[in-house]
Amino acid sequence: MAEAMLEDEYKTSHQNLKEWGEREQATESSSSSSASTTAMTATATSKLESSDSGTTLFGAFARHRRPSSLLRDKYHSSTSLLIKSGILSSSTANMSGCMGGSGGGGPKKSVAIRLPPSTDIPNPPPKRARIHSSCSTQEVVQAIHTSFTEEDRLTAIQRATQTFDHNIQNLHDGEIDAGADVALTKHLIFLSFHHHPSSNRSSLSAQQQQHHHETCLTCEALECILRASANQVSNAYQHVGPSLLKVLVALIEEEVDLRIQAVTPDASPAAAGEPIIDPLLLDADGGFDDIDNADTQQNDTSKTSPSDSSRSVTPPPERKKSTGIATYDRDQMLEKIAKILGHFARVGAATRSLAHFPGLLGSVLNLINIRPFEAIPWQARLSCLWVVANLACNTENMQMMMCTPTLINSLVSLLARPLDAGASLQSTMEVLRSRSITTRAILNLSWLPENKTPLATNFALLQQLVTFAIQRDHPFRKSKTIQDIVLQTRRHSIGAVRNLAAASRKTKILLCEYDKGKVLEILTDAALNDDDANVRDLTFAAIHNLAIQDTAEMMVKRPSLVMALKNQLLTEEEAGAPPNDPKSHASSTLLVLERSITPDMDAYENLRMLLDAVNPTPTMPDQSVQNVSADRSSNANGSVGNSSDDDSLQRTEAVAV
């Protein structure tokens, strides 16, 4: 600021001096005037030096002849302005004024001007990141189109990767408008056409390695431009989607075969690619049943409706080394292919055609099912799981995905993956994130009514859901990121149980009887001990969905569950609470229990204590109490005697908002 003020003052003084010279010294030669101007410019240069007290500016003004009173007044006015601003001290100004008034014969002195400390000056707003590239998007696209030789192609693709590798969404939108997606897709198709897989897959020639390198760079450039907005990604999918997916599916299948042979050279691909299942998860016959998000859930008693907000892609961080089974280029290529599929899957309009594309879902599952887990980059596995979870958001895909062989078994296998106590932070993050994404996929699939019974009767899946629904302990407890991931897993697990509970009467009974009431036990634990409001909301909604005449006695026999309902009913209702808050769920559950439990049942005493705590009544004679109980019994029998009425009530509660 001080430099700008001095510069403006100097320009004004210089202009006045020039006018005065033209009037008073018209006889001087032009050469003398030029020399005088050069001298003034040189002496007005400022030098900045830092000091402990702040920033000090040392500048020297030219001491020219100033016989004009106008120029002298101008100089003193500028000095007073600097003093008022606190930039120039009064002692320095007096010294400078005395020297300046001595005419042009005095020695040239430096004037010390103190600026405020740099910490007092507000920082300017951050500027938009500048993309350092020597060529424009149009030039890069043109270079990709016109390159043909191997050297020219590699140079063009490397330049494209350097130009497109940024996180500015608007620029990526412009890159798609410029046709970068079409150019890169054509280039990838050209590479696949000239690629001839070797019959001996244990070793790759130098030419094949060079092909993998160029393919890796092309996929990386494609992934970069797909960081654009959802509308532009949708346009890109309409332009190149089907053609690009054919190439990507072929590349995934080739990599799956190569890695399976590298891990188990003597085993068949089908055997090597089978997921490793915990023997405890198998049924009596030695196998499973034949059936196979920024986290958005509707405020509905029965369903957690998938939406675009639950469709999320979080690209994992860049890797710095290979898995050891494949080269770095091949690992990087798998990561970028999985990210490309993830970018397409975050567009709602593309999820149906993406899920129904021939071979795509199967190739993604084959990639997920490769064992050992270190055979593929963990970022690629997580991205593939995001693809599955995002595709399951579309109601048109849910039933088809349930019919896909090994889909549910693959998800259960990932949920059953143990977490070693001494595992590294990276391994811990991979396992926890895979659990969170997998439970999200189950949550989305459980929304469809046709999927509820098949999922609820898969006891291996049910065991994992009830395990993660109450899992609050985790390694690296001080990590806020890990805490959020574990919390999301609990929410997804409880939400899936709530969706499954909004099923037929037989399914409700099956869930309540599973493992001697394990589902009711974990719901009670979550209602009493979980400190997250969303988890408690989902818990009481699940309890309400399970409450029917056939399950009422099993609920009332659990004093802890009755106490959880009492605690929720006795809490004060918050102003503006939604109609489907936990208290309303608990109240509806109590209504069902009161109509279903009669005084002749053993569990009636537990219910009576709950009713007395919620609705205290004055003491009456024994005969009156018996009459009231008998009336309540008759009313209850009349209300719940017809199962169709109860089913109708439950279906009313199960309607999505």
XYZ file of C-alpha atoms in Angstrom:
657
model
C 0.000 0.000 0.000
C 2.851 2.386 0.914
C 4.636 1.677 -2.333
C 1.492 2.472 -4.322
C 0.997 5.774 -2.497
C 4.601 6.808 -3.040
C 4.405 5.872 -6.676
C 1.262 7.952 -7.208
C 2.815 10.905 -5.362
C 5.946 10.645 -7.419
C 4.031 10.585 -10.687
C 2.081 13.713 -9.664
C 5.215 15.562 -8.575
C 6.983 14.560 -11.742
C 4.146 15.912 -13.855
C 4.116 19.226 -11.982
C 7.886 19.522 -12.277
C 7.679 18.934 -15.986
C 5.057 21.646 -16.436
C 7.096 24.074 -14.370
C 10.187 23.275 -16.435
C 8.335 23.965 -19.646
C 7.233 27.413 -18.388
C 10.344 28.586 -16.574
C 13.091 26.847 -18.504
C 11.867 26.925 -22.092
C 15.348 27.776 -23.233
C 16.892 24.552 -21.864
C 17.758 21.892 -24.374
C 15.794 18.675 -24.681
C 18.859 16.654 -23.724
C 19.114 18.311 -20.292
C 15.439 17.674 -19.620
C 15.854 14.015 -20.527
C 18.844 13.628 -18.210
C 16.958 15.290 -15.342
C 13.992 12.924 -15.814
C 16.266 9.864 -15.834
C 17.919 10.995 -12.594
C 14.575 11.403 -10.855
C 13.419 7.933 -11.930
C 16.599 6.306 -10.650
C 16.442 7.964 -7.235
C 12.776 7.028 -6.730
C 13.468 3.249 -6.726
C 12.446 1.591 -3.426
C 14.284 -1.164 -1.589
C 12.583 -3.574 0.835
C 14.419 -4.959 3.824
C 12.955 -7.098 6.609
C 13.505 -6.385 10.287
C 12.370 -7.900 13.607
C 9.847 -5.176 14.311
C 8.198 -5.334 10.914
C 8.806 -4.391 7.310
C 10.834 -1.219 6.625
C 10.862 0.525 3.267
C 13.949 2.577 2.360
C 13.484 4.913 -0.553
C 15.206 8.026 -1.774
C 13.543 10.917 -3.532
C 15.553 12.949 -5.967
C 16.565 16.302 -4.588
C 16.013 18.522 -7.623
C 15.509 22.190 -7.605
C 12.023 22.955 -6.415
C 11.693 26.742 -6.502
C 8.035 26.308 -7.251
C 5.791 26.666 -4.175
C 3.235 24.416 -5.842
C 5.645 21.484 -5.953
C 6.781 22.060 -2.370
C 3.183 22.108 -1.116
C 2.490 18.909 -2.996
C 5.445 17.246 -1.322
C 4.430 18.314 2.183
C 0.830 17.202 1.627
C 1.993 13.713 0.678
C 4.197 13.585 3.776
C 1.312 14.542 6.050
C -0.822 11.850 4.435
C 1.795 9.208 5.234
C 2.008 10.448 8.837
C -1.761 10.191 9.281
C -1.695 6.642 7.900
C 0.970 5.672 10.452
C 3.374 4.690 7.721
C 5.851 7.560 8.148
C 7.067 8.710 11.557
C 6.958 12.424 12.345
C 10.660 12.611 13.208
C 11.597 11.049 9.914
C 9.250 13.361 8.075
C 10.763 16.441 9.749
C 14.253 15.295 8.891
C 13.197 14.577 5.344
C 11.448 17.928 5.032
C 14.464 19.840 6.282
C 16.695 18.149 3.799
C 14.231 18.594 0.993
C 13.867 22.307 1.671
C 17.572 22.984 1.399
C 17.425 23.211 -2.363
C 19.062 20.998 -4.932
C 22.592 21.380 -3.562
C 22.180 19.179 -0.475
C 23.284 15.577 -0.305
C 20.819 12.843 -1.206
C 19.575 11.066 1.909
C 17.480 7.919 2.385
C 14.046 8.224 3.944
C 12.985 5.389 6.305
C 9.318 4.526 6.000
C 7.978 1.909 8.406
C 5.202 -0.354 7.228
C 2.953 -2.311 9.585
C 3.947 -5.943 10.232
C 3.034 -8.358 7.463
C 0.740 -10.246 9.832
C -1.575 -7.211 10.038
C -2.112 -7.117 6.296
C -5.021 -9.405 5.273
C -4.102 -12.118 2.833
C -5.670 -11.883 -0.622
C -8.275 -14.484 -1.582
C -6.817 -17.699 -3.029
C -6.527 -17.720 -6.761
C -7.720 -20.499 -8.979
C -5.053 -23.098 -9.637
C -3.184 -22.493 -12.838
C -2.775 -25.421 -15.188
C 0.826 -25.525 -16.332
C 0.590 -26.872 -19.842
C 2.421 -25.870 -22.948
C -0.527 -26.706 -25.241
C -4.294 -26.287 -25.292
C -6.960 -28.972 -25.183
C -7.629 -28.642 -28.899
C -3.951 -29.176 -29.668
C -3.838 -32.279 -27.473
C -6.953 -33.746 -29.090
C -5.585 -33.005 -32.560
C -2.283 -34.661 -31.677
C -4.077 -37.829 -30.551
C -6.115 -37.912 -33.760
C -3.120 -37.450 -36.074
C -0.503 -39.621 -34.322
C 0.070 -43.025 -35.875
C 3.575 -44.292 -35.212
C 4.344 -45.771 -31.838
C 6.602 -42.905 -30.849
C 4.099 -40.242 -31.894
C 1.240 -42.017 -30.124
C 3.172 -42.309 -26.895
C 4.192 -38.650 -27.033
C 0.606 -37.531 -27.660
C -0.804 -39.656 -24.841
C 1.840 -38.497 -22.363
C 1.045 -34.894 -23.234
C -2.684 -35.605 -22.792
C -2.095 -37.141 -19.358
C -0.082 -34.134 -18.223
C -2.662 -31.680 -19.553
C -5.794 -33.403 -18.191
C -4.449 -34.388 -14.765
C -6.077 -31.752 -12.541
C -9.199 -31.365 -10.395
C -10.869 -28.314 -11.951
C -14.323 -29.492 -12.968
C -15.045 -26.664 -15.395
C -11.914 -27.415 -17.386
C -12.841 -31.094 -17.564
C -16.244 -30.070 -18.917
C -14.468 -28.116 -21.642
C -12.237 -31.084 -22.421
C -15.276 -33.270 -23.054
C -16.796 -30.518 -25.211
C -13.557 -30.462 -27.198
C -13.910 -34.186 -27.969
C -11.164 -35.537 -25.720
C -13.359 -38.485 -24.672
C -13.952 -39.498 -28.279
C -10.286 -39.165 -29.218
C -9.076 -41.247 -26.274
C -11.730 -43.921 -26.832
C -10.707 -44.243 -30.478
C -7.096 -44.514 -29.394
C -7.936 -47.249 -26.873
C -9.897 -49.199 -29.506
C -6.939 -48.876 -31.869
C -4.621 -50.293 -29.202
C -6.931 -53.218 -28.465
C -7.202 -54.002 -32.161
C -3.413 -54.240 -32.533
C -2.955 -56.213 -29.306
C -2.348 -59.947 -29.656
C -2.346 -61.754 -26.292
C 0.468 -64.219 -25.847
C -0.334 -67.889 -25.440
C 2.310 -68.095 -22.702
C 0.879 -65.764 -20.104
C 3.585 -66.442 -17.548
C 5.940 -64.051 -19.309
C 5.266 -60.957 -21.385
C 7.422 -59.716 -24.210
C 8.846 -56.218 -24.426
C 6.289 -55.340 -27.084
C 3.413 -56.416 -24.819
C 4.860 -54.449 -21.934
C 5.047 -51.394 -24.182
C 1.422 -51.975 -25.161
C 0.416 -52.157 -21.485
C 2.247 -48.916 -20.823
C 0.445 -47.060 -23.607
C -2.903 -48.578 -22.603
C -2.290 -47.534 -19.006
C -1.610 -43.931 -20.035
C -4.731 -43.865 -22.211
C -6.941 -45.140 -19.388
C -5.357 -42.616 -17.035
C -6.136 -39.742 -19.404
C -9.714 -40.996 -19.798
C -10.183 -41.155 -16.040
C -8.882 -37.599 -15.731
C -11.411 -36.051 -18.095
C -14.277 -37.987 -16.461
C -13.764 -35.958 -13.283
C -16.157 -33.533 -14.935
C -19.684 -32.692 -13.824
C -22.390 -35.352 -13.857
C -24.069 -33.835 -16.931
C -20.875 -33.917 -18.944
C -20.081 -37.462 -17.812
C -23.580 -38.435 -18.950
C -22.891 -36.837 -22.348
C -19.592 -38.677 -22.584
C -21.335 -41.962 -21.791
C -23.834 -41.344 -24.571
C -20.991 -40.630 -26.994
C -18.552 -43.440 -26.221
C -20.162 -45.583 -23.498
C -20.977 -48.862 -25.301
C -17.803 -48.873 -27.389
C -15.618 -48.034 -24.416
C -17.236 -50.633 -22.164
C -16.456 -53.404 -24.637
C -12.762 -52.607 -24.439
C -12.755 -52.181 -20.657
C -14.525 -55.506 -20.055
C -12.023 -57.275 -22.305
C -9.098 -55.668 -20.464
C -10.496 -56.698 -17.072
C -11.035 -60.292 -18.143
C -7.520 -60.512 -19.572
C -6.022 -59.158 -16.346
C -8.103 -61.571 -14.259
C -6.791 -64.530 -16.260
C -3.190 -63.294 -16.056
C -3.312 -62.809 -12.296
C -5.085 -66.081 -11.611
C -2.394 -67.959 -13.549
C 0.307 -66.013 -11.732
C -1.129 -66.964 -8.335
C -2.228 -70.549 -9.091
C -0.546 -71.691 -12.317
C -1.873 -75.272 -11.994
C -5.470 -74.370 -11.113
C -8.306 -73.598 -13.423
C -9.448 -69.984 -13.613
C -12.835 -70.870 -12.172
C -11.343 -72.610 -9.150
C -8.709 -69.959 -8.579
C -11.213 -67.156 -8.782
C -13.660 -68.606 -6.257
C -13.993 -66.465 -3.153
C -12.632 -67.890 0.062
C -15.607 -68.315 2.402
C -15.356 -68.768 6.135
C -16.493 -72.371 6.896
C -18.658 -71.016 9.721
C -20.761 -69.203 7.130
C -21.666 -72.350 5.215
C -24.956 -74.124 5.756
C -25.471 -77.775 6.592
C -25.053 -78.808 2.950
C -21.654 -77.137 2.697
C -22.772 -74.159 0.637
C -24.936 -71.071 0.540
C -28.557 -70.897 -0.435
C -29.277 -70.709 -4.118
C -30.414 -67.120 -3.828
C -27.796 -64.437 -4.129
C -23.874 -41.793 -0.280
C -21.811 -37.222 1.379
C -26.028 -42.509 3.065
C -29.358 -41.030 2.158
C -32.361 -42.721 3.763
C -35.970 -41.652 3.598
C -37.885 -41.026 6.831
C -39.967 -44.141 6.261
C -40.892 -46.892 8.679
C -40.133 -49.782 6.367
C -37.718 -48.764 3.622
C -34.529 -46.953 3.059
C -35.049 -45.563 -0.406
C -31.949 -45.253 -2.573
C -31.384 -41.907 -4.187
C -28.799 -40.031 -6.184
C -27.152 -38.790 -2.991
C -26.316 -42.376 -2.023
C -24.601 -42.754 -5.365
C -21.104 -41.656 -4.583
C -17.640 -42.209 -5.917
C -14.596 -41.392 -3.878
C -11.516 -42.046 -5.985
C -8.831 -43.607 -3.769
C -5.362 -42.017 -3.540
C -2.662 -42.698 -6.073
C -0.482 -45.765 -5.618
C 3.284 -45.632 -5.642
C 4.226 -49.271 -6.186
C 2.914 -52.455 -7.788
C 1.401 -55.470 -6.072
C 4.355 -57.657 -6.977
C 2.210 -60.053 -9.011
C 1.886 -57.707 -11.981
C 3.812 -54.730 -13.307
C 3.129 -51.194 -12.189
C 1.502 -50.343 -15.536
C -0.932 -53.237 -15.279
C -1.837 -52.387 -11.696
C -2.307 -48.756 -12.632
C -4.433 -49.751 -15.611
C -6.789 -51.775 -13.387
C -7.139 -48.862 -10.996
C -8.008 -46.431 -13.773
C -10.476 -48.824 -15.407
C -12.290 -49.287 -12.083
C -12.379 -45.522 -11.608
C -13.787 -45.001 -15.105
C -16.611 -47.438 -14.306
C -17.138 -45.616 -11.027
C -17.454 -42.260 -12.799
C -20.083 -43.703 -15.129
C -21.922 -45.351 -12.215
C -22.384 -42.027 -10.410
C -24.660 -40.839 -13.226
C -28.200 -41.980 -12.480
C -29.289 -42.092 -16.120
C -26.439 -44.467 -17.001
C -26.843 -47.011 -14.194
C -29.432 -49.185 -15.938
C -27.572 -49.569 -19.217
C -24.319 -49.983 -17.307
C -25.668 -52.803 -15.131
C -27.237 -54.599 -18.113
C -24.172 -54.311 -20.328
C -23.113 -57.851 -21.339
C -20.297 -59.160 -19.185
C -19.649 -56.005 -17.171
C -21.122 -57.062 -13.828
C -19.561 -60.511 -14.145
C -16.107 -59.097 -14.894
C -16.359 -56.737 -11.909
C -17.284 -59.653 -9.636
C -14.426 -61.755 -11.038
C -12.043 -58.942 -10.185
C -13.437 -58.654 -6.660
C -13.254 -62.413 -6.087
C -9.553 -62.855 -6.906
C -7.662 -64.350 -3.983
C -5.345 -63.644 -2.313
C -6.469 -60.074 -1.780
C -2.991 -58.793 -2.608
C -3.321 -60.099 -6.180
C -5.012 -56.865 -7.272
C -4.590 -53.260 -6.098
C -6.866 -52.555 -3.157
C -7.948 -49.287 -4.756
C -9.330 -51.227 -7.729
C -11.305 -53.523 -5.416
C -12.842 -50.596 -3.533
C -13.767 -48.834 -6.773
C -15.451 -52.008 -8.038
C -17.437 -52.228 -4.812
C -18.550 -48.621 -5.305
C -19.734 -49.573 -8.790
C -21.835 -52.417 -7.388
C -23.292 -50.205 -4.644
C -24.109 -47.401 -7.074
C -25.733 -49.726 -9.597
C -27.892 -51.119 -6.784
C -29.402 -47.645 -6.283
C -31.488 -48.070 -9.415
C -34.724 -49.951 -8.742
C -34.606 -51.415 -12.245
C -31.299 -53.118 -11.418
C -32.084 -54.547 -7.991
C -33.884 -57.732 -8.954
C -31.518 -58.418 -11.842
C -28.518 -58.047 -9.546
C -30.070 -60.424 -7.022
C -30.284 -63.015 -9.793
C -26.625 -62.545 -10.751
C -24.668 -65.653 -9.716
C -22.177 -65.215 -6.859
C -23.097 -61.555 -6.266
C -24.427 -61.950 -2.720
C -21.849 -64.634 -1.922
C -19.085 -62.284 -3.034
C -20.404 -59.505 -0.799
C -20.693 -61.876 2.156
C -17.127 -63.031 1.557
C -15.850 -59.465 1.793
C -17.881 -58.851 4.956
C -16.390 -61.989 6.497
C -12.818 -60.875 5.813
C -11.127 -60.714 9.228
C -9.251 -57.703 10.491
C -5.934 -58.673 12.017
C -5.023 -57.033 15.302
C -1.553 -56.025 14.132
C -2.576 -54.947 10.641
C -1.141 -51.764 9.178
C -3.159 -48.605 8.789
C -3.547 -49.183 5.046
C -4.836 -52.751 5.524
C -7.169 -51.612 8.285
C -8.586 -48.824 6.130
C -9.117 -51.217 3.219
C -11.044 -53.747 5.318
C -13.176 -51.122 7.070
C -13.986 -49.255 3.861
C -14.877 -52.488 2.062
C -17.292 -53.329 4.885
C -18.909 -49.910 4.700
C -19.355 -50.023 0.925
C -20.574 -53.637 0.970
C -23.211 -52.948 3.629
C -24.331 -49.963 1.538
C -24.834 -52.285 -1.422
C -26.889 -54.665 0.746
C -28.902 -51.708 2.043
C -29.771 -50.636 -1.495
C -30.666 -54.155 -2.619
C -32.912 -54.704 0.429
C -35.139 -51.796 -0.564
C -36.983 -53.764 -3.252
C -39.896 -55.826 -1.819
C -39.028 -58.799 -4.031
C -35.526 -58.954 -2.519
C -36.507 -58.863 1.150
C -37.340 -62.518 1.680
C -34.344 -63.924 -0.261
C -31.963 -61.679 1.664
C -33.612 -62.354 5.041
C -33.318 -66.118 4.536
C -29.607 -65.889 3.754
C -28.334 -66.590 7.250
C -24.688 -66.010 6.327
C -25.562 -62.468 5.291
C -27.803 -61.971 8.324
C -24.975 -63.000 10.625
C -22.702 -60.316 9.192
C -25.387 -57.627 9.413
C -26.134 -58.262 13.080
C -22.399 -58.333 13.815
C -21.632 -54.947 12.279
C -24.851 -53.355 13.572
C -23.404 -53.102 17.083
C -19.684 -52.927 16.322
C -18.415 -49.776 18.015
C -14.897 -50.844 18.907
C -12.224 -50.456 16.252
C -8.460 -49.990 15.950
C -6.908 -46.542 15.704
C -9.622 -45.073 17.935
C -8.223 -41.563 17.684
C -8.726 -41.454 13.918
C -11.812 -39.410 13.039
C -11.896 -40.969 9.564
C -12.039 -44.507 10.909
C -14.722 -43.504 13.401
C -16.864 -42.156 10.561
C -16.357 -45.312 8.481
C -17.378 -47.596 11.358
C -20.417 -45.406 12.058
C -21.494 -45.598 8.413
C -21.196 -49.385 8.555
C -23.483 -49.507 11.612
C -26.038 -47.269 9.922
C -26.059 -49.338 6.749
C -26.373 -52.618 8.684
C -29.256 -51.398 10.868
C -30.913 -49.848 7.811
C -30.709 -53.157 5.957
C -32.259 -54.985 8.926
C -35.052 -52.416 8.989
C -35.737 -52.945 5.298
C -35.741 -56.726 5.702
C -38.136 -56.448 8.652
C -40.741 -54.796 6.410
C -41.512 -58.096 4.730
C -44.162 -60.788 4.963
C -45.401 -62.304 8.204
C -43.277 -65.426 7.812
C -40.161 -63.350 7.252
C -40.832 -61.307 10.399
C -41.184 -64.468 12.459
C -38.041 -65.905 10.902
C -36.026 -62.786 11.773
C -37.244 -62.800 15.386
C -36.460 -66.502 15.812
C -33.046 -66.357 14.098
C -30.294 -67.655 16.401
C -32.568 -67.607 19.464
C -33.589 -63.999 19.013
C -30.239 -62.592 17.901
C -31.868 -59.861 15.812
C -33.995 -58.663 18.733
C -30.901 -58.745 20.937
C -28.825 -56.490 18.683
C -31.764 -54.125 18.191
C -32.095 -53.812 21.968
C -28.364 -53.177 22.301
C -28.470 -50.463 19.641
C -31.540 -48.806 21.185
C -29.977 -48.648 24.660
C -26.278 -48.116 24.028
C -25.713 -46.460 20.661
C -25.024 -42.736 20.896
C -25.846 -41.952 17.251
C -29.310 -40.511 16.660
C -29.643 -41.982 13.160
C -28.814 -45.467 14.397
C -31.458 -45.181 17.134
C -34.045 -43.956 14.631
C -33.385 -46.935 12.391
C -33.413 -49.290 15.380
C -36.869 -48.306 16.639
C -38.188 -48.384 13.066
C -36.903 -51.962 12.731
C -38.518 -52.937 16.049
C -41.796 -51.456 14.875
C -41.637 -53.353 11.582
C -41.075 -56.630 13.448
C -43.961 -56.036 15.885
C -46.961 -58.164 14.889
C -49.242 -60.490 16.832
C -47.016 -63.527 16.214
C -43.837 -61.783 17.428
C -45.279 -59.645 20.242
C -44.739 -62.273 22.943
C -41.104 -62.793 21.916
C -40.544 -59.058 22.294
C -42.282 -58.632 25.629
C -40.355 -61.571 27.117
C -37.201 -59.444 26.829
C -37.162 -56.965 29.738
C -34.319 -55.007 28.145
C -36.353 -54.400 25.000
C -39.345 -53.300 27.071
C -37.088 -50.946 29.030
C -35.744 -49.457 25.780
C -39.288 -48.755 24.632
C -40.149 -47.215 28.013
C -37.095 -44.956 27.987
C -37.934 -43.712 24.533
C -41.591 -43.128 25.360
C -40.747 -41.177 28.514
C -38.391 -38.796 26.739
C -39.717 -35.351 26.031
C -40.714 -34.822 22.434
C -38.685 -32.171 20.686
C -40.482 -29.299 19.017
C -40.771 -29.783 15.282
C -39.867 -33.478 15.416
C -40.748 -35.444 12.251
C -43.745 -37.787 12.376
C -41.495 -40.852 12.045
C -39.155 -40.092 14.930
C -38.102 -42.826 17.418
C -40.797 -41.873 19.903
C -43.554 -42.330 17.326
C -42.085 -45.711 16.343
C -41.988 -46.766 19.989
C -45.567 -45.598 20.498
C -46.780 -47.561 17.481
C -44.903 -50.623 18.709
C -46.516 -50.327 22.142
C -49.946 -50.154 20.514
C -49.289 -53.435 18.670
C -47.997 -55.110 21.833
C -50.970 -53.935 23.886
C -53.391 -55.400 21.363
C -51.502 -58.680 21.112
C -50.577 -59.545 24.722
C -53.427 -60.803 26.899
C -53.451 -61.154 30.715
C -53.283 -64.945 30.518
C -49.823 -64.797 28.910
C -46.677 -65.101 30.996
C -45.184 -61.944 29.475
C -48.156 -59.792 30.426
C -46.500 -58.557 33.628
C -43.640 -56.991 31.654
C -46.117 -55.248 29.404
C -48.183 -54.144 32.403
C -45.168 -52.458 33.969
C -44.521 -50.679 30.709
C -48.110 -49.497 30.437
C -48.167 -48.299 34.042
C -44.938 -46.348 33.528
C -46.186 -44.704 30.371
C -49.817 -44.169 31.374
C -50.102 -44.168 35.182
C -53.688 -44.761 36.386
C -55.258 -44.481 39.881
C -55.633 -47.651 41.962
C -58.962 -49.443 41.531
C -60.597 -52.385 43.295
C -59.522 -55.836 42.216
C -62.829 -56.607 40.552
C -62.688 -53.432 38.475
C -59.136 -54.177 37.439
C -60.163 -57.639 36.333
C -63.098 -56.242 34.373
C -60.875 -53.674 32.689
C -58.350 -56.364 31.869
C -61.073 -58.573 30.487
C -62.368 -55.721 28.349
C -58.871 -55.038 27.085
C -58.439 -58.732 26.363
C -61.644 -58.876 24.364
C -60.753 -55.734 22.481
C -57.295 -57.062 21.774
C -58.661 -60.375 20.531
C -61.091 -58.555 18.324
C -58.421 -56.276 16.930
C -55.803 -58.839 16.106
C -57.847 -61.923 15.586
C -57.997 -61.339 11.849
C -54.489 -61.600 10.424
C -55.465 -59.758 7.286
C -56.273 -56.642 9.323
C -52.834 -56.740 10.899
C -51.174 -57.232 7.538
C -53.137 -54.339 6.142
C -51.970 -52.132 9.001
C -48.377 -53.125 8.429
C -48.604 -52.511 4.707
C -49.942 -49.049 5.435
C -46.900 -48.356 7.565
C -44.667 -49.784 4.850
C -45.693 -47.327 2.141
C -42.749 -45.205 1.075
C -43.064 -41.478 1.610
